[in-house]
PDB file of C-alpha atoms in Angstrom:
ATOM      1  CA  UNK S 141       0.000   0.000   0.000  1.00 71.00           C
ATOM      2  CA  UNK S 142       1.405   3.379  -1.037  1.00 82.00           C
ATOM      3  CA  UNK S 143       0.686   5.745   1.827  1.00 93.00           C
ATOM      4  CA  UNK S 144       1.702   8.834  -0.117  1.00 91.00           C
ATOM      5  CA  UNK S 145       4.256  10.102   2.399  1.00 96.00           C
ATOM      6  CA  UNK S 146       7.065  10.493  -0.136  1.00 94.00           C
ATOM      7  CA  UNK S 147       6.923  14.291  -0.288  1.00 90.00           C
ATOM      8  CA  UNK S 148       5.760  14.995   3.266  1.00 98.00           C
ATOM      9  CA  UNK S 149       7.739  16.698   6.042  1.00 98.00           C
ATOM     10  CA  UNK S 150       7.196  14.951   9.379  1.00 98.00           C
ATOM     11  CA  UNK S 151       8.259  16.317  12.762  1.00 98.00           C
ATOM     12  CA  UNK S 152       8.417  13.575  15.394  1.00 98.00           C
ATOM     13  CA  UNK S 153       9.001  14.562  19.017  1.00 98.00           C
ATOM     14  CA  UNK S 154      11.011  12.447  21.471  1.00 97.00           C
ATOM     15  CA  UNK S 155      12.266  10.331  18.580  1.00 98.00           C
ATOM     16  CA  UNK S 156      15.665   9.089  19.731  1.00 97.00           C
ATOM     17  CA  UNK S 157      14.172   6.023  21.412  1.00 95.00           C
ATOM     18  CA  UNK S 158      11.007   4.050  22.085  1.00 95.00           C
ATOM     19  CA  UNK S 159       7.770   4.818  20.315  1.00 97.00           C
ATOM     20  CA  UNK S 160       9.025   8.103  18.855  1.00 98.00           C
ATOM     21  CA  UNK S 161      11.992   6.391  17.226  1.00 97.00           C
ATOM     22  CA  UNK S 162       9.780   3.640  15.817  1.00 98.00           C
ATOM     23  CA  UNK S 163       7.442   6.242  14.304  1.00 98.00           C
ATOM     24  CA  UNK S 164      10.359   8.168  12.789  1.00 98.00           C
ATOM     25  CA  UNK S 165      11.766   4.989  11.258  1.00 97.00           C
ATOM     26  CA  UNK S 166       8.371   4.039   9.842  1.00 97.00           C
ATOM     27  CA  UNK S 167       7.912   7.474   8.272  1.00 98.00           C
ATOM     28  CA  UNK S 168      11.420   7.357   6.817  1.00 97.00           C
ATOM     29  CA  UNK S 169      10.753   3.921   5.329  1.00 96.00           C
ATOM     30  CA  UNK S 170       7.689   5.424   3.611  1.00 96.00           C
ATOM     31  CA  UNK S 171       9.863   8.159   2.099  1.00 96.00           C
ATOM     32  CA  UNK S 172       8.963  11.089   4.334  1.00 97.00           C
ATOM     33  CA  UNK S 173      11.500  13.781   5.197  1.00 98.00           C
ATOM     34  CA  UNK S 174      12.114  13.767   8.940  1.00 98.00           C
ATOM     35  CA  UNK S 175      12.665  16.278  11.686  1.00 98.00           C
ATOM     36  CA  UNK S 176      13.697  14.396  14.816  1.00 98.00           C
ATOM     37  CA  UNK S 177      14.147  15.852  18.277  1.00 98.00           C
ATOM     38  CA  UNK S 178      15.044  14.726  21.772  1.00 97.00           C
ATOM     39  CA  UNK S 179      16.834  16.174  24.781  1.00 96.00           C
ATOM     40  CA  UNK S 180      20.076  14.192  24.460  1.00 96.00           C
ATOM     41  CA  UNK S 181      22.043  15.435  21.463  1.00 97.00           C
ATOM     42  CA  UNK S 182      24.594  12.613  21.246  1.00 97.00           C
ATOM     43  CA  UNK S 183      22.058   9.809  21.182  1.00 97.00           C
ATOM     44  CA  UNK S 184      19.741  11.787  18.893  1.00 98.00           C
ATOM     45  CA  UNK S 185      22.470  12.391  16.310  1.00 98.00           C
ATOM     46  CA  UNK S 186      23.467   8.720  16.415  1.00 98.00           C
ATOM     47  CA  UNK S 187      19.914   7.523  15.849  1.00 98.00           C
ATOM     48  CA  UNK S 188      19.287  10.120  13.139  1.00 98.00           C
ATOM     49  CA  UNK S 189      22.400   8.916  11.297  1.00 97.00           C
ATOM     50  CA  UNK S 190      21.140   5.335  11.482  1.00 97.00           C
ATOM     51  CA  UNK S 191      17.717   6.308  10.133  1.00 97.00           C
ATOM     52  CA  UNK S 192      19.355   8.349   7.365  1.00 96.00           C
ATOM     53  CA  UNK S 193      21.692   5.530   6.378  1.00 95.00           C
ATOM     54  CA  UNK S 194      18.977   2.887   6.439  1.00 94.00           C
ATOM     55  CA  UNK S 195      16.456   4.810   4.340  1.00 91.00           C
ATOM     56  CA  UNK S 196      18.504   7.312   2.348  1.00 88.00           C
ATOM     57  CA  UNK S 197      16.178  10.207   3.046  1.00 90.00           C
ATOM     58  CA  UNK S 198      16.628  13.653   4.545  1.00 96.00           C
ATOM     59  CA  UNK S 199      16.766  13.778   8.334  1.00 98.00           C
ATOM     60  CA  UNK S 200      17.207  16.891  10.451  1.00 98.00           C
ATOM     61  CA  UNK S 201      18.003  16.255  14.119  1.00 98.00           C
ATOM     62  CA  UNK S 202      17.545  19.067  16.662  1.00 98.00           C
ATOM     63  CA  UNK S 203      18.272  18.538  20.356  1.00 98.00           C
ATOM     64  CA  UNK S 204      15.823  20.386  22.600  1.00 97.00           C
ATOM     65  CA  UNK S 205      13.767  20.070  25.757  1.00 97.00           C
ATOM     66  CA  UNK S 206      10.169  20.445  24.590  1.00 97.00           C
ATOM     67  CA  UNK S 207       8.959  21.068  28.138  1.00 97.00           C
ATOM     68  CA  UNK S 208      10.617  24.475  27.685  1.00 97.00           C
ATOM     69  CA  UNK S 209       8.837  26.732  25.146  1.00 97.00           C
ATOM     70  CA  UNK S 210      12.258  27.810  23.899  1.00 98.00           C
ATOM     71  CA  UNK S 211      12.935  24.204  22.960  1.00 98.00           C
ATOM     72  CA  UNK S 212       9.738  24.066  20.913  1.00 98.00           C
ATOM     73  CA  UNK S 213      10.741  27.290  19.157  1.00 98.00           C
ATOM     74  CA  UNK S 214      14.173  25.838  18.363  1.00 98.00           C
ATOM     75  CA  UNK S 215      12.848  22.610  16.842  1.00 98.00           C
ATOM     76  CA  UNK S 216       9.937  24.074  14.910  1.00 98.00           C
ATOM     77  CA  UNK S 217      12.020  27.064  13.789  1.00 97.00           C
ATOM     78  CA  UNK S 218      14.755  24.771  12.468  1.00 98.00           C
ATOM     79  CA  UNK S 219      12.190  22.649  10.610  1.00 98.00           C
ATOM     80  CA  UNK S 220      10.625  25.670   8.931  1.00 97.00           C
ATOM     81  CA  UNK S 221      13.995  27.181   7.996  1.00 97.00           C
ATOM     82  CA  UNK S 222      15.301  23.922   6.569  1.00 98.00           C
ATOM     83  CA  UNK S 223      12.202  22.611   4.797  1.00 98.00           C
ATOM     84  CA  UNK S 224       9.736  25.496   4.703  1.00 98.00           C
ATOM     85  CA  UNK S 225       6.862  23.588   6.269  1.00 98.00           C
ATOM     86  CA  UNK S 226       5.699  20.779   8.547  1.00 98.00           C
ATOM     87  CA  UNK S 227       3.002  18.535   7.084  1.00 98.00           C
ATOM     88  CA  UNK S 228       2.848  15.934   9.841  1.00 98.00           C
ATOM     89  CA  UNK S 229       3.313  16.643  13.537  1.00 98.00           C
ATOM     90  CA  UNK S 230       3.694  13.850  16.068  1.00 98.00           C
ATOM     91  CA  UNK S 231       3.612  15.141  19.635  1.00 98.00           C
ATOM     92  CA  UNK S 232       5.209  12.800  22.103  1.00 97.00           C
ATOM     93  CA  UNK S 233       6.966  12.979  25.464  1.00 93.00           C
ATOM     94  CA  UNK S 234       8.311  10.670  28.098  1.00 86.00           C
ATOM     95  CA  UNK S 235       5.761   9.862  30.735  1.00 87.00           C
ATOM     96  CA  UNK S 236       5.669  11.772  34.034  1.00 92.00           C
ATOM     97  CA  UNK S 237       6.994   9.863  37.068  1.00 91.00           C
ATOM     98  CA  UNK S 238       4.747   7.231  38.628  1.00 90.00           C
ATOM     99  CA  UNK S 239       3.360   7.418  42.141  1.00 92.00           C
ATOM    100  CA  UNK S 240       0.138   8.114  44.047  1.00 94.00           C
ATOM    101  CA  UNK S 241      -1.292  11.609  44.505  1.00 97.00           C
ATOM    102  CA  UNK S 242       0.330  12.385  47.849  1.00 96.00           C
ATOM    103  CA  UNK S 243       3.804  11.523  46.573  1.00 96.00           C
ATOM    104  CA  UNK S 244       3.829  14.378  44.033  1.00 97.00           C
ATOM    105  CA  UNK S 245       4.689  17.960  44.964  1.00 98.00           C
ATOM    106  CA  UNK S 246       3.198  21.038  43.276  1.00 98.00           C
ATOM    107  CA  UNK S 247       6.499  21.299  41.382  1.00 98.00           C
ATOM    108  CA  UNK S 248       6.009  17.754  40.058  1.00 98.00           C
ATOM    109  CA  UNK S 249       2.549  18.681  38.795  1.00 98.00           C
ATOM    110  CA  UNK S 250       3.895  21.799  37.070  1.00 98.00           C
ATOM    111  CA  UNK S 251       6.679  19.760  35.458  1.00 97.00           C
ATOM    112  CA  UNK S 252       4.176  17.137  34.260  1.00 97.00           C
ATOM    113  CA  UNK S 253       1.973  19.874  32.814  1.00 98.00           C
ATOM    114  CA  UNK S 254       4.902  21.411  30.932  1.00 98.00           C
ATOM    115  CA  UNK S 255       6.101  18.049  29.653  1.00 97.00           C
ATOM    116  CA  UNK S 256       2.794  16.544  28.605  1.00 97.00           C
ATOM    117  CA  UNK S 257       0.204  19.231  27.852  1.00 98.00           C
ATOM    118  CA  UNK S 258       2.054  22.512  27.337  1.00 98.00           C
ATOM    119  CA  UNK S 259       4.596  20.980  24.944  1.00 98.00           C
ATOM    120  CA  UNK S 260       1.760  19.598  22.817  1.00 98.00           C
ATOM    121  CA  UNK S 261      -0.090  22.915  22.708  1.00 98.00           C
ATOM    122  CA  UNK S 262       3.091  24.837  21.857  1.00 98.00           C
ATOM    123  CA  UNK S 263       4.101  22.493  19.052  1.00 98.00           C
ATOM    124  CA  UNK S 264       0.650  22.652  17.498  1.00 98.00           C
ATOM    125  CA  UNK S 265       0.663  26.434  17.776  1.00 98.00           C
ATOM    126  CA  UNK S 266       3.959  26.565  15.866  1.00 98.00           C
ATOM    127  CA  UNK S 267       2.921  24.461  12.863  1.00 98.00           C
ATOM    128  CA  UNK S 268      -0.847  24.899  12.589  1.00 98.00           C
ATOM    129  CA  UNK S 269      -0.867  28.237  10.695  1.00 98.00           C
ATOM    130  CA  UNK S 270       1.137  26.722   7.835  1.00 98.00           C
ATOM    131  CA  UNK S 271      -1.100  23.655   7.701  1.00 98.00           C
ATOM    132  CA  UNK S 272      -4.181  25.865   7.483  1.00 98.00           C
ATOM    133  CA  UNK S 273      -2.600  27.982   4.769  1.00 98.00           C
ATOM    134  CA  UNK S 274      -1.790  24.885   2.690  1.00 98.00           C
ATOM    135  CA  UNK S 275      -5.109  23.274   3.648  1.00 98.00           C
ATOM    136  CA  UNK S 276      -3.499  19.958   4.584  1.00 98.00           C
ATOM    137  CA  UNK S 277      -2.069  18.567   7.765  1.00 98.00           C
ATOM    138  CA  UNK S 278      -1.856  15.676  10.161  1.00 98.00           C
ATOM    139  CA  UNK S 279      -1.543  16.080  13.936  1.00 99.00           C
ATOM    140  CA  UNK S 280      -0.944  12.890  15.890  1.00 98.00           C
ATOM    141  CA  UNK S 281      -0.637  12.860  19.665  1.00 98.00           C
ATOM    142  CA  UNK S 282       0.938   9.927  21.466  1.00 98.00           C
ATOM    143  CA  UNK S 283      -1.061   9.637  24.673  1.00 97.00           C
ATOM    144  CA  UNK S 284      -1.851   6.429  26.589  1.00 95.00           C
ATOM    145  CA  UNK S 285      -4.440   3.756  27.273  1.00 96.00           C
ATOM    146  CA  UNK S 286      -4.770   5.597  30.580  1.00 94.00           C
ATOM    147  CA  UNK S 287      -7.089   8.168  28.961  1.00 95.00           C
ATOM    148  CA  UNK S 288      -9.749   5.484  28.558  1.00 95.00           C
ATOM    149  CA  UNK S 289      -8.967   3.355  31.589  1.00 93.00           C
ATOM    150  CA  UNK S 290      -6.786   4.967  34.269  1.00 94.00           C
ATOM    151  CA  UNK S 291      -3.684   3.017  35.213  1.00 90.00           C
ATOM    152  CA  UNK S 292      -2.941   2.490  38.901  1.00 90.00           C
ATOM    153  CA  UNK S 293      -0.100   4.597  40.334  1.00 90.00           C
ATOM    154  CA  UNK S 294       0.052   6.934  37.314  1.00 93.00           C
ATOM    155  CA  UNK S 295      -2.017   9.884  38.476  1.00 97.00           C
ATOM    156  CA  UNK S 296       0.154  12.462  36.682  1.00 97.00           C
ATOM    157  CA  UNK S 297      -0.020  10.638  33.364  1.00 96.00           C
ATOM    158  CA  UNK S 298      -3.720   9.797  33.761  1.00 96.00           C
ATOM    159  CA  UNK S 299      -4.555  13.458  34.390  1.00 97.00           C
ATOM    160  CA  UNK S 300      -2.367  15.257  31.873  1.00 97.00           C
ATOM    161  CA  UNK S 301      -2.814  12.839  28.975  1.00 97.00           C
ATOM    162  CA  UNK S 302      -6.564  13.141  29.447  1.00 97.00           C
ATOM    163  CA  UNK S 303      -6.111  16.897  29.061  1.00 98.00           C
ATOM    164  CA  UNK S 304      -4.266  16.346  25.766  1.00 98.00           C
ATOM    165  CA  UNK S 305      -7.196  14.229  24.615  1.00 98.00           C
ATOM    166  CA  UNK S 306      -9.669  17.016  25.357  1.00 98.00           C
ATOM    167  CA  UNK S 307      -7.457  19.543  23.578  1.00 98.00           C
ATOM    168  CA  UNK S 308      -7.103  17.349  20.510  1.00 98.00           C
ATOM    169  CA  UNK S 309     -10.781  16.461  20.303  1.00 98.00           C
ATOM    170  CA  UNK S 310     -11.753  20.128  20.380  1.00 98.00           C
ATOM    171  CA  UNK S 311      -9.025  21.169  17.944  1.00 98.00           C
ATOM    172  CA  UNK S 312     -10.201  18.542  15.453  1.00 98.00           C
ATOM    173  CA  UNK S 313     -13.578  20.305  15.274  1.00 98.00           C
ATOM    174  CA  UNK S 314     -11.907  23.651  14.626  1.00 98.00           C
ATOM    175  CA  UNK S 315      -9.537  22.597  11.841  1.00 98.00           C
ATOM    176  CA  UNK S 316     -11.442  19.856  10.018  1.00 98.00           C
ATOM    177  CA  UNK S 317     -12.604  22.208   7.282  1.00 98.00           C
ATOM    178  CA  UNK S 318      -8.943  22.902   6.433  1.00 98.00           C
ATOM    179  CA  UNK S 319      -8.368  19.216   5.605  1.00 98.00           C
ATOM    180  CA  UNK S 320      -6.337  18.822   8.814  1.00 98.00           C
ATOM    181  CA  UNK S 321      -6.909  15.706  10.883  1.00 98.00           C
ATOM    182  CA  UNK S 322      -6.180  15.452  14.594  1.00 98.00           C
ATOM    183  CA  UNK S 323      -5.979  12.035  16.237  1.00 98.00           C
ATOM    184  CA  UNK S 324      -4.641  10.485  19.408  1.00 98.00           C
ATOM    185  CA  UNK S 325      -2.736   7.199  19.498  1.00 98.00           C
ATOM    186  CA  UNK S 326      -2.970   5.213  22.714  1.00 98.00           C
ATOM    187  CA  UNK S 327      -0.109   2.791  23.306  1.00 97.00           C
ATOM    188  CA  UNK S 328      -0.759  -0.061  25.656  1.00 95.00           C
ATOM    189  CA  UNK S 329       1.919  -1.994  27.502  1.00 94.00           C
ATOM    190  CA  UNK S 330       4.697  -1.797  24.906  1.00 96.00           C
ATOM    191  CA  UNK S 331       8.308  -2.903  25.212  1.00 93.00           C
ATOM    192  CA  UNK S 332      10.036   0.450  25.801  1.00 91.00           C
ATOM    193  CA  UNK S 333      12.336   2.094  28.343  1.00 84.00           C
ATOM    194  CA  UNK S 334       9.249   3.649  29.969  1.00 83.00           C
ATOM    195  CA  UNK S 335       7.873   0.189  30.674  1.00 86.00           C
ATOM    196  CA  UNK S 336      11.221  -0.855  32.120  1.00 86.00           C
ATOM    197  CA  UNK S 337      11.003   2.138  34.473  1.00 83.00           C
ATOM    198  CA  UNK S 338       7.530   1.132  35.632  1.00 82.00           C
ATOM    199  CA  UNK S 339       8.647  -2.474  36.152  1.00 85.00           C
ATOM    200  CA  UNK S 340      11.538  -1.296  38.325  1.00 86.00           C
ATOM    201  CA  UNK S 341       9.165   0.854  40.380  1.00 82.00           C
ATOM    202  CA  UNK S 342       6.797  -2.063  40.960  1.00 84.00           C
ATOM    203  CA  UNK S 343       9.669  -4.394  41.823  1.00 82.00           C
ATOM    204  CA  UNK S 344      11.030  -1.940  44.390  1.00 83.00           C
ATOM    205  CA  UNK S 345       7.657  -1.111  45.920  1.00 83.00           C
ATOM    206  CA  UNK S 346       6.461  -4.706  46.186  1.00 86.00           C
ATOM    207  CA  UNK S 347       9.864  -6.344  46.731  1.00 84.00           C
ATOM    208  CA  UNK S 348       9.436  -8.703  43.777  1.00 86.00           C
ATOM    209  CA  UNK S 349      11.407  -9.503  40.645  1.00 85.00           C
ATOM    210  CA  UNK S 350      10.850  -7.196  37.658  1.00 85.00           C
ATOM    211  CA  UNK S 351       9.659 -10.147  35.597  1.00 86.00           C
ATOM    212  CA  UNK S 352       6.629 -10.360  37.898  1.00 85.00           C
ATOM    213  CA  UNK S 353       5.479  -6.947  36.661  1.00 84.00           C
ATOM    214  CA  UNK S 354       5.591  -8.123  33.043  1.00 87.00           C
ATOM    215  CA  UNK S 355       3.739 -11.305  33.944  1.00 91.00           C
ATOM    216  CA  UNK S 356       1.035  -9.221  35.607  1.00 90.00           C
ATOM    217  CA  UNK S 357       0.640  -6.990  32.552  1.00 92.00           C
ATOM    218  CA  UNK S 358       0.570  -9.816  30.032  1.00 94.00           C
ATOM    219  CA  UNK S 359      -2.004 -11.683  32.109  1.00 96.00           C
ATOM    220  CA  UNK S 360      -4.346  -8.682  31.658  1.00 95.00           C
ATOM    221  CA  UNK S 361      -3.819  -8.479  27.876  1.00 96.00           C
ATOM    222  CA  UNK S 362      -5.999 -10.774  25.734  1.00 97.00           C
ATOM    223  CA  UNK S 363      -3.094 -11.341  23.329  1.00 97.00           C
ATOM    224  CA  UNK S 364      -0.935 -12.409  26.290  1.00 96.00           C
ATOM    225  CA  UNK S 365       2.140 -10.447  25.258  1.00 96.00           C
ATOM    226  CA  UNK S 366       3.572  -6.945  25.276  1.00 96.00           C
ATOM    227  CA  UNK S 367       3.346  -4.766  22.207  1.00 97.00           C
ATOM    228  CA  UNK S 368       6.362  -3.900  20.072  1.00 97.00           C
ATOM    229  CA  UNK S 369       7.123  -0.299  18.992  1.00 97.00           C
ATOM    230  CA  UNK S 370       6.889  -1.050  15.217  1.00 97.00           C
ATOM    231  CA  UNK S 371       3.325  -2.286  15.731  1.00 98.00           C
ATOM    232  CA  UNK S 372       2.422   1.094  17.166  1.00 98.00           C
ATOM    233  CA  UNK S 373       4.341   2.983  14.480  1.00 98.00           C
ATOM    234  CA  UNK S 374       2.310   1.293  11.744  1.00 98.00           C
ATOM    235  CA  UNK S 375      -0.804   3.082  13.006  1.00 98.00           C
ATOM    236  CA  UNK S 376       1.005   6.421  12.939  1.00 98.00           C
ATOM    237  CA  UNK S 377       2.038   5.939   9.304  1.00 98.00           C
ATOM    238  CA  UNK S 378      -1.509   5.105   8.288  1.00 98.00           C
ATOM    239  CA  UNK S 379      -3.099   8.016  10.151  1.00 98.00           C
ATOM    240  CA  UNK S 380      -0.544  10.377   8.591  1.00 98.00           C
ATOM    241  CA  UNK S 381      -1.395   9.203   5.093  1.00 97.00           C
ATOM    242  CA  UNK S 382      -3.943  10.306   2.531  1.00 95.00           C
ATOM    243  CA  UNK S 383      -5.684   6.960   3.060  1.00 95.00           C
ATOM    244  CA  UNK S 384      -6.811   8.229   6.477  1.00 97.00           C
ATOM    245  CA  UNK S 385      -8.161  11.547   5.198  1.00 97.00           C
ATOM    246  CA  UNK S 386     -11.621  11.039   6.759  1.00 98.00           C
ATOM    247  CA  UNK S 387     -10.400   9.818  10.157  1.00 98.00           C
ATOM    248  CA  UNK S 388     -10.200  12.607  12.706  1.00 98.00           C
ATOM    249  CA  UNK S 389     -11.050  13.364  16.351  1.00 98.00           C
ATOM    250  CA  UNK S 390     -10.335   9.744  17.287  1.00 98.00           C
ATOM    251  CA  UNK S 391      -8.387   8.113  20.106  1.00 98.00           C
ATOM    252  CA  UNK S 392      -7.169   4.760  18.829  1.00 98.00           C
ATOM    253  CA  UNK S 393      -5.590   2.180  21.108  1.00 98.00           C
ATOM    254  CA  UNK S 394      -2.814  -0.218  20.178  1.00 98.00           C
ATOM    255  CA  UNK S 395      -3.059  -2.338  23.294  1.00 97.00           C
ATOM    256  CA  UNK S 396      -3.659  -5.977  22.423  1.00 97.00           C
ATOM    257  CA  UNK S 397      -7.221  -5.627  23.744  1.00 97.00           C
ATOM    258  CA  UNK S 398      -6.283  -4.394  27.244  1.00 96.00           C
ATOM    259  CA  UNK S 399      -8.939  -1.636  27.435  1.00 96.00           C
ATOM    260  CA  UNK S 400     -12.184  -3.191  28.617  1.00 93.00           C
ATOM    261  CA  UNK S 401     -14.625  -0.455  27.581  1.00 89.00           C
ATOM    262  CA  UNK S 402     -16.988  -0.888  24.629  1.00 86.00           C
ATOM    263  CA  UNK S 403     -15.867   2.322  22.871  1.00 80.00           C
TER     264      UNK S 403
END
């Protein structure tokens, strides 16, 4: 299936590892020009070189902390200077730290807000005018299964990712007439560094082996296994394509059936 991404410029946040990297690699394989960003410059440049070598396309790598508005300005500004536009925006960020409500200070809440919600709003603000002018765009937000079924011990993520969902759902109504789609992608328990972090937290709190955390998760998943980042990235490539031109305002889970709700 030709997804029609050959001439598109895609900006993928937090793309040096995990889900962001998988999405960037999938876009590159489809022929899209990439703008990659992450906080760590050394690792980002290494990964960008690998993506470039593997696919032969254009890749711009910009190190920045997207929780800081100046970081958003740096990445989006570099993309517009280098390529003149951003057709596809994938907002993404590492998850806020786990823990119950009383373990998080006001500073932790402010940091989670900046990381998860404010970075998304700022990135959209930077690229949306050009999308509207060209009357084409794709905005994809990596959120979490937690927006449909809250995950225990993740109150920061449950709260702030739900806010991103509300933002995106409303924005989709406002920009649909400009041929811009806005969708949320909800990863389930997927084999990433974030999941390793959660497993370590469970192991420490409950004094068990980390493998017990994975066994618990897989026992709750109808497919009885964790997801793999490329499986998630395949959805991103489809939603970014012309084939998905009538799909907007949706929150789509890639979770092996973990969410128990009907819709």
